[in-house]
Each structure stands twice: as structure tokens, then as C-alpha cells.
Amino acid sequence: LTVDTREGEALDLTLQDDTRVMVVRPASLDDVKQGDYVGLTSVDSAGKRVAISVHIFADDLRGTAEGHVPWDLIKEPNTMTNATVAEVEEVGGERELKVSYKEGEGEQKTEGSQTIYVPDDLAVVRMEKAGDRSVLKSGQRAFLVVRDDPDGSRTALAVVVGEEGATPPM
């Protein structure tokens, strides 16, 4: 697989048999319910976390990259929170999502939580496993998780592409 990065660099990547290929399709904020597993990219705005992208994971992807970590979607500081929705509340023109997640490793694993405000006009997508690799087409925008291999090559561990007009929000 050859991809052009957002910095303009062309990368040749190896796709292995176990490379995860996923698609995102349009969804709405009304689709986000208590108990859903979601990914929220957010920024700090006036002391509160405000989402700039939302994706709802299919049930068989629950637990994917769970936690709250620094992210690089935009130049300003932002975070990715993959978590379970504990509560959804309407707050003015936004929804307030209270989410919980596990963080850390082994016996050191602890519970974390965030409250993230989601503007009503924010695009939302649903992410699921692709039926096959035929969804990978030239010219598509994609999000990739890539491993640098000891021999200098790179391997795609996961590839996410859009369908039905959606683009990967990560």
C-alpha cells in the first residue's frame, strides 16, 4: 500500500494478513447512546473538553485503544479518548458525554473518566470492520496505524477509510 501523508511524504507500507481494515460511515449525534464505545478527539476550551471529532465503534471493536492520550489531529494540543459512554446529557446547544475508560497496564490498571462536550453540528461517524480489502481504493483519505520495522520498512497495522461520503475523523 502506498499512501501520501498529510505532510506530503509518500510512504510504502506492507499490508499483512492480520492488518485490520475498517470503514467509517455517516452517523449522527443522536446515535450516541449510554453504553456505546466511542472515540472522541477533543481540545481544551475555557477549561472544558470540547469534541472536534466523534466516532462510534461497532460492538466487536469495543476496547480498541482504550484510554485518554495526547493526539495529533490538529496543530493545537488535543487528545483522543476511547471510552464507554456512561451518561449523555443535553446542555444548551451541546451534548455532554461522560465517558469512562481503563488506563495503565496489568495490576496498575485504573479507571479514568472525562466529561466532553459535543457541539450539535459536529460530524459523527460509525466505525466497523470492512468485509474485505476491496474498500481500499486509490485517492481515498485514510487513517493508518503504522509500525516502523527494524529493517527500515513500515507495516500498516490498521487502515480506516470512509464510505457513503464519510472520511475518517482521526
PDB file of C-alpha atoms in Angstrom:
ATOM      1  CA  LEU A   1       0.000   0.000   0.000  1.00  0.00           C
ATOM      2  CA  THR A   2       1.371   3.421  -0.921  1.00  0.00           C
ATOM      3  CA  VAL A   3      -0.016   6.477   0.879  1.00  0.00           C
ATOM      4  CA  ASP A   4       0.683  10.200   0.785  1.00  0.00           C
ATOM      5  CA  THR A   5       0.940  11.654   4.293  1.00  0.00           C
ATOM      6  CA  ARG A   6      -0.606  14.980   5.242  1.00  0.00           C
ATOM      7  CA  GLU A   7       2.972  16.334   5.210  1.00  0.00           C
ATOM      8  CA  GLY A   8       3.297  15.315   1.544  1.00  0.00           C
ATOM      9  CA  GLU A   9       5.607  12.310   2.006  1.00  0.00           C
ATOM     10  CA  ALA A  10       4.877   9.126   0.011  1.00  0.00           C
ATOM     11  CA  LEU A  11       5.093   6.014   2.201  1.00  0.00           C
ATOM     12  CA  ASP A  12       5.237   2.418   1.035  1.00  0.00           C
ATOM     13  CA  LEU A  13       3.604   0.169   3.628  1.00  0.00           C
ATOM     14  CA  THR A  14       3.300  -3.568   3.973  1.00  0.00           C
ATOM     15  CA  LEU A  15      -0.187  -4.980   4.490  1.00  0.00           C
ATOM     16  CA  GLN A  16      -0.086  -8.227   6.439  1.00  0.00           C
ATOM     17  CA  ASP A  17      -2.780 -10.886   6.725  1.00  0.00           C
ATOM     18  CA  ASP A  18      -3.679  -9.526  10.174  1.00  0.00           C
ATOM     19  CA  THR A  19      -3.779  -5.834   9.157  1.00  0.00           C
ATOM     20  CA  ARG A  20      -7.166  -4.537  10.344  1.00  0.00           C
ATOM     21  CA  VAL A  21      -9.170  -2.802   7.610  1.00  0.00           C
ATOM     22  CA  MET A  22     -12.114  -0.729   8.814  1.00  0.00           C
ATOM     23  CA  VAL A  23     -14.646   1.670   7.335  1.00  0.00           C
ATOM     24  CA  VAL A  24     -16.475   4.691   8.681  1.00  0.00           C
ATOM     25  CA  ARG A  25     -19.956   5.662   7.551  1.00  0.00           C
ATOM     26  CA  PRO A  26     -22.073   8.711   8.395  1.00  0.00           C
ATOM     27  CA  ALA A  27     -23.913   8.686  11.724  1.00  0.00           C
ATOM     28  CA  SER A  28     -25.407  11.403  13.906  1.00  0.00           C
ATOM     29  CA  LEU A  29     -25.019  12.639  17.436  1.00  0.00           C
ATOM     30  CA  ASP A  30     -28.474  11.166  18.125  1.00  0.00           C
ATOM     31  CA  ASP A  31     -26.910   7.730  17.522  1.00  0.00           C
ATOM     32  CA  VAL A  32     -24.604   8.123  20.562  1.00  0.00           C
ATOM     33  CA  LYS A  33     -26.189   6.301  23.497  1.00  0.00           C
ATOM     34  CA  GLN A  34     -25.248   5.318  27.023  1.00  0.00           C
ATOM     35  CA  GLY A  35     -23.131   2.149  26.897  1.00  0.00           C
ATOM     36  CA  ASP A  36     -21.701   2.851  23.412  1.00  0.00           C
ATOM     37  CA  TYR A  37     -17.944   2.622  22.914  1.00  0.00           C
ATOM     38  CA  VAL A  38     -16.776   5.854  21.275  1.00  0.00           C
ATOM     39  CA  GLY A  39     -13.674   7.732  20.176  1.00  0.00           C
ATOM     40  CA  LEU A  40     -13.612  11.470  20.913  1.00  0.00           C
ATOM     41  CA  THR A  41     -10.890  13.819  19.746  1.00  0.00           C
ATOM     42  CA  SER A  42     -11.121  16.947  21.876  1.00  0.00           C
ATOM     43  CA  VAL A  43      -9.456  20.231  22.785  1.00  0.00           C
ATOM     44  CA  ASP A  44      -9.417  22.246  25.992  1.00  0.00           C
ATOM     45  CA  SER A  45     -11.638  25.307  25.562  1.00  0.00           C
ATOM     46  CA  ALA A  46     -12.133  27.660  28.506  1.00  0.00           C
ATOM     47  CA  GLY A  47     -11.460  24.873  30.995  1.00  0.00           C
ATOM     48  CA  LYS A  48     -13.671  22.193  29.447  1.00  0.00           C
ATOM     49  CA  ARG A  49     -13.025  19.425  26.920  1.00  0.00           C
ATOM     50  CA  VAL A  50     -14.825  20.068  23.613  1.00  0.00           C
ATOM     51  CA  ALA A  51     -15.012  17.390  20.908  1.00  0.00           C
ATOM     52  CA  ILE A  52     -13.725  18.131  17.420  1.00  0.00           C
ATOM     53  CA  SER A  53     -14.455  14.608  16.107  1.00  0.00           C
ATOM     54  CA  VAL A  54     -16.603  11.673  17.195  1.00  0.00           C
ATOM     55  CA  HIS A  55     -16.686   8.081  16.054  1.00  0.00           C
ATOM     56  CA  ILE A  56     -18.912   5.296  17.359  1.00  0.00           C
ATOM     57  CA  PHE A  57     -17.214   1.891  17.361  1.00  0.00           C
ATOM     58  CA  ALA A  58     -19.118  -1.234  16.288  1.00  0.00           C
ATOM     59  CA  ASP A  59     -19.608  -3.601  19.245  1.00  0.00           C
ATOM     60  CA  ASP A  60     -16.921  -6.005  18.009  1.00  0.00           C
ATOM     61  CA  LEU A  61     -14.371  -3.140  18.195  1.00  0.00           C
ATOM     62  CA  ARG A  62     -15.158  -2.323  21.854  1.00  0.00           C
ATOM     63  CA  GLY A  63     -11.939  -1.782  23.808  1.00  0.00           C
ATOM     64  CA  THR A  64      -9.896  -0.628  20.801  1.00  0.00           C
ATOM     65  CA  ALA A  65      -7.070   1.651  22.055  1.00  0.00           C
ATOM     66  CA  GLU A  66      -8.995   2.348  25.262  1.00  0.00           C
ATOM     67  CA  GLY A  67      -7.840   5.371  27.242  1.00  0.00           C
ATOM     68  CA  HIS A  68      -7.178   9.113  27.146  1.00  0.00           C
ATOM     69  CA  VAL A  69      -3.965  10.133  25.343  1.00  0.00           C
ATOM     70  CA  PRO A  70      -2.359  13.115  23.599  1.00  0.00           C
ATOM     71  CA  TRP A  71      -3.279  13.183  19.891  1.00  0.00           C
ATOM     72  CA  ASP A  72      -2.141  14.970  16.722  1.00  0.00           C
ATOM     73  CA  LEU A  73      -5.296  15.659  14.691  1.00  0.00           C
ATOM     74  CA  ILE A  74      -4.623  19.400  14.645  1.00  0.00           C
ATOM     75  CA  LYS A  75      -1.643  21.646  15.468  1.00  0.00           C
ATOM     76  CA  GLU A  76      -3.130  22.826  18.770  1.00  0.00           C
ATOM     77  CA  PRO A  77      -2.916  20.427  21.751  1.00  0.00           C
ATOM     78  CA  ASN A  78      -5.656  17.798  21.514  1.00  0.00           C
ATOM     79  CA  THR A  79      -6.447  14.379  22.957  1.00  0.00           C
ATOM     80  CA  MET A  80      -8.071  11.119  21.885  1.00  0.00           C
ATOM     81  CA  THR A  81     -10.379   9.432  24.360  1.00  0.00           C
ATOM     82  CA  ASN A  82     -11.633   5.946  23.505  1.00  0.00           C
ATOM     83  CA  ALA A  83     -14.162   5.061  26.177  1.00  0.00           C
ATOM     84  CA  THR A  84     -17.618   3.838  27.126  1.00  0.00           C
ATOM     85  CA  VAL A  85     -20.390   6.419  27.344  1.00  0.00           C
ATOM     86  CA  ALA A  86     -21.573   6.462  30.961  1.00  0.00           C
ATOM     87  CA  GLU A  87     -24.063   9.311  30.573  1.00  0.00           C
ATOM     88  CA  VAL A  88     -25.467  11.618  27.873  1.00  0.00           C
ATOM     89  CA  GLU A  89     -26.914  14.996  28.896  1.00  0.00           C
ATOM     90  CA  GLU A  90     -28.291  17.927  26.890  1.00  0.00           C
ATOM     91  CA  VAL A  91     -26.531  21.178  27.867  1.00  0.00           C
ATOM     92  CA  GLY A  92     -27.715  24.155  25.852  1.00  0.00           C
ATOM     93  CA  GLY A  93     -26.632  23.676  22.231  1.00  0.00           C
ATOM     94  CA  GLU A  94     -24.274  20.825  23.116  1.00  0.00           C
ATOM     95  CA  ARG A  95     -24.366  17.328  24.456  1.00  0.00           C
ATOM     96  CA  GLU A  96     -22.264  16.479  27.451  1.00  0.00           C
ATOM     97  CA  LEU A  97     -20.833  12.972  27.310  1.00  0.00           C
ATOM     98  CA  LYS A  98     -19.492  11.477  30.491  1.00  0.00           C
ATOM     99  CA  VAL A  99     -17.191   8.641  29.464  1.00  0.00           C
ATOM    100  CA  SER A 100     -15.148   6.080  31.396  1.00  0.00           C
ATOM    101  CA  TYR A 101     -12.134   4.007  30.417  1.00  0.00           C
ATOM    102  CA  LYS A 102      -9.379   1.838  31.812  1.00  0.00           C
ATOM    103  CA  GLU A 103      -5.802   3.092  31.709  1.00  0.00           C
ATOM    104  CA  GLY A 104      -2.455   1.634  32.614  1.00  0.00           C
ATOM    105  CA  GLU A 105      -1.218  -1.955  32.440  1.00  0.00           C
ATOM    106  CA  GLY A 106      -1.808  -5.151  34.435  1.00  0.00           C
ATOM    107  CA  GLU A 107      -2.329  -4.705  38.155  1.00  0.00           C
ATOM    108  CA  GLN A 108      -1.606  -0.979  37.790  1.00  0.00           C
ATOM    109  CA  LYS A 109      -4.726  -0.517  35.625  1.00  0.00           C
ATOM    110  CA  THR A 110      -7.057   2.187  36.942  1.00  0.00           C
ATOM    111  CA  GLU A 111     -10.374   3.707  35.958  1.00  0.00           C
ATOM    112  CA  GLY A 112     -10.361   7.068  34.217  1.00  0.00           C
ATOM    113  CA  SER A 113     -13.173   9.375  33.188  1.00  0.00           C
ATOM    114  CA  GLN A 114     -13.739  12.544  31.203  1.00  0.00           C
ATOM    115  CA  THR A 115     -16.620  14.887  30.548  1.00  0.00           C
ATOM    116  CA  ILE A 116     -16.561  16.008  26.936  1.00  0.00           C
ATOM    117  CA  TYR A 117     -18.936  18.499  25.347  1.00  0.00           C
ATOM    118  CA  VAL A 118     -20.043  17.731  21.790  1.00  0.00           C
ATOM    119  CA  PRO A 119     -21.429  20.563  19.616  1.00  0.00           C
ATOM    120  CA  ASP A 120     -24.704  19.603  17.891  1.00  0.00           C
ATOM    121  CA  ASP A 121     -23.297  20.405  14.433  1.00  0.00           C
ATOM    122  CA  LEU A 122     -20.255  18.101  14.723  1.00  0.00           C
ATOM    123  CA  ALA A 123     -19.964  15.308  12.138  1.00  0.00           C
ATOM    124  CA  VAL A 124     -20.212  11.819  13.653  1.00  0.00           C
ATOM    125  CA  VAL A 125     -19.250   8.515  12.025  1.00  0.00           C
ATOM    126  CA  ARG A 126     -19.746   4.832  12.836  1.00  0.00           C
ATOM    127  CA  MET A 127     -16.670   2.587  12.545  1.00  0.00           C
ATOM    128  CA  GLU A 128     -16.806  -1.130  11.707  1.00  0.00           C
ATOM    129  CA  LYS A 129     -14.624  -3.845  10.254  1.00  0.00           C
ATOM    130  CA  ALA A 130     -14.582  -3.936   6.455  1.00  0.00           C
ATOM    131  CA  GLY A 131     -15.882  -7.077   4.782  1.00  0.00           C
ATOM    132  CA  ASP A 132     -12.691  -7.283   2.718  1.00  0.00           C
ATOM    133  CA  ARG A 133      -9.851  -5.170   1.368  1.00  0.00           C
ATOM    134  CA  SER A 134     -11.717  -4.076  -1.745  1.00  0.00           C
ATOM    135  CA  VAL A 135     -12.633  -0.891   0.206  1.00  0.00           C
ATOM    136  CA  LEU A 136      -9.001   0.279  -0.212  1.00  0.00           C
ATOM    137  CA  LYS A 137      -9.033   2.421  -3.349  1.00  0.00           C
ATOM    138  CA  SER A 138      -6.668   4.968  -4.853  1.00  0.00           C
ATOM    139  CA  GLY A 139      -7.399   8.579  -3.938  1.00  0.00           C
ATOM    140  CA  GLN A 140      -9.215   7.868  -0.673  1.00  0.00           C
ATOM    141  CA  ARG A 141      -8.453   9.663   2.560  1.00  0.00           C
ATOM    142  CA  ALA A 142      -7.345   7.176   5.183  1.00  0.00           C
ATOM    143  CA  PHE A 143      -6.222   6.929   8.783  1.00  0.00           C
ATOM    144  CA  LEU A 144      -3.458   4.418   9.441  1.00  0.00           C
ATOM    145  CA  VAL A 145      -1.748   2.892  12.438  1.00  0.00           C
ATOM    146  CA  VAL A 146       1.804   2.160  11.266  1.00  0.00           C
ATOM    147  CA  ARG A 147       4.722   0.269  12.801  1.00  0.00           C
ATOM    148  CA  ASP A 148       8.338   1.078  11.920  1.00  0.00           C
ATOM    149  CA  ASP A 149      10.091  -2.269  11.439  1.00  0.00           C
ATOM    150  CA  PRO A 150      13.741  -2.969  12.396  1.00  0.00           C
ATOM    151  CA  ASP A 151      14.709  -3.405   8.717  1.00  0.00           C
ATOM    152  CA  GLY A 152      13.565   0.158   7.913  1.00  0.00           C
ATOM    153  CA  SER A 153      10.273  -0.881   6.303  1.00  0.00           C
ATOM    154  CA  ARG A 154       6.849   0.081   7.637  1.00  0.00           C
ATOM    155  CA  THR A 155       3.846  -2.122   8.281  1.00  0.00           C
ATOM    156  CA  ALA A 156       0.223  -0.957   8.374  1.00  0.00           C
ATOM    157  CA  LEU A 157      -1.372  -2.444  11.492  1.00  0.00           C
ATOM    158  CA  ALA A 158      -4.752  -0.835  10.758  1.00  0.00           C
ATOM    159  CA  VAL A 159      -6.286   1.153   7.892  1.00  0.00           C
ATOM    160  CA  VAL A 160      -9.541   3.126   8.189  1.00  0.00           C
ATOM    161  CA  VAL A 161     -11.296   4.512   5.090  1.00  0.00           C
ATOM    162  CA  GLY A 162     -14.623   6.244   4.543  1.00  0.00           C
ATOM    163  CA  GLU A 163     -17.733   5.107   2.697  1.00  0.00           C
ATOM    164  CA  GLU A 164     -21.010   6.832   1.806  1.00  0.00           C
ATOM    165  CA  GLY A 165     -19.302  10.250   1.869  1.00  0.00           C
ATOM    166  CA  ALA A 166     -17.693   9.891   5.297  1.00  0.00           C
ATOM    167  CA  THR A 167     -13.994  10.452   5.957  1.00  0.00           C
ATOM    168  CA  PRO A 168     -12.015   9.065   8.892  1.00  0.00           C
ATOM    169  CA  PRO A 169     -12.154  11.753  11.604  1.00  0.00           C
ATOM    170  CA  MET A 170      -8.985  10.697  13.392  1.00  0.00           C
TER     171      MET A 170
END
